[in-house]
Amino acid sequence: MKDFISMLDSDRLFIENILSLSSFLKEKVKKGEIYRPLDGFTAALIFEKPSTRTRVSFDVGVYQLGGYGIYMDTKGSQLGRGEPIKDTARVLSRYVDLIVIRTFGQNRVEELAKYSQVPVINALTDEEHPCQVLADLFTIWEYKGRLEGLKVAYLGDGNNMCNSWLIGAAYMGMNFYAATPKGYEPMEFYVEKAKEIARDTGAEIVVTNDPVEAVKDADVVYTDVWASMGQEEEAEERRRIFMPYQVNSELVKHAKPDYLFMHCLPAHRGEEVTEEVIEGERSIVWDQAENRLHTQKALILKLVRKVRP
């Protein structure tokens, strides 16, 4: 595999290797051990959308591996002046060892990867967020010791997070229930792909409009913001439509007593999740956020070094 631009670029074995390598790298950090196998490595970090966790975790991750990250936004590059992305890909891949991009359309990442000579990582598009799902799977694995057979309830908008989660859950044999309002379901392409994968892995893939059905006996309750970047004008209408899908103390009563609460952040307290849930004892969002660093380091190593833990 040259690139990681979609969860569909992975499979069960790849994800299991990422989990193992992430654990190895996280332990190195905990022990304060320096591990820099990528001395002289360079990465172009293209951010056409604002970011906190993604930008910092990639920047720090590249540094911790011994490399150097070059941050680029649209204002500081020729992309902002209309240079075709295929031209940017051709030039950058003669300078750097890896390109990470956070952008809008999935087609931009695909075109970048098509014309790049070095690996390309999708750090978020409107359609997918695969790096976040790798971190999520790793976090659940840390807490539960397994992934197969666990039930994940996803509440809210069938957005890029939901699309990528469908595929990741299917590969790992997890039972994934997405509960969204009518008209806000995940893309049919990802639902069908997930069900196709699930036929081989035993995963259960369900898209429903009933939040209680999704949360019932769930091992993990997951949510995301109701209005993503670029949807700010819809925020008020979305708050009204999505309120029945709010993760609150009443809804999580339907989950297993030892359920885990997850959120990819940033969180809007009082909207998709209440304060008592995100700050409660079942919330693991801060470990989830930290693990972006470790899983992305593992991903970089897999792409540029083809290493095994």
Short mmCIF file of C-alpha atoms in Angstrom, two decimals, residues 46-50 74 85 101-109 122 124-128 160 228-232:
data_model
loop_
_atom_site.label_atom_id
_atom_site.label_comp_id
_atom_site.label_asym_id
_atom_site.label_seq_id
_atom_site.Cartn_x
_atom_site.Cartn_y
_atom_site.Cartn_z
CA ILE A 46 -0.92 20.69 3.81
CA PHE A 47 -3.85 22.14 5.76
CA GLU A 48 -6.62 23.71 3.72
CA LYS A 49 -8.96 23.39 6.74
CA PRO A 50 -8.37 24.62 10.31
CA THR A 74 -3.48 27.81 1.21
CA ILE A 85 -3.16 20.00 -7.13
CA ILE A 101 -3.28 16.76 3.49
CA ARG A 102 -6.40 18.04 5.27
CA THR A 103 -8.79 19.40 2.69
CA PHE A 104 -12.36 19.52 1.39
CA GLY A 105 -13.22 17.16 -1.44
CA GLN A 106 -12.05 13.55 -1.39
CA ASN A 107 -11.20 14.01 -5.06
CA ARG A 108 -8.40 16.42 -4.09
CA VAL A 109 -6.68 13.78 -1.98
CA ASN A 122 -5.67 11.80 4.22
CA LEU A 124 -9.51 14.66 6.80
CA THR A 125 -11.83 15.40 3.91
CA ASP A 126 -15.55 16.11 3.77
CA GLU A 127 -16.03 12.42 2.98
CA GLU A 128 -13.61 10.58 5.28
CA ASN A 160 -17.05 11.76 7.28
CA SER A 228 -19.07 20.42 10.62
CA MET A 229 -16.76 23.00 9.05
CA GLY A 230 -18.59 24.62 6.15
CA GLN A 231 -22.03 23.94 7.64
CA GLU A 232 -22.15 26.87 10.05
#
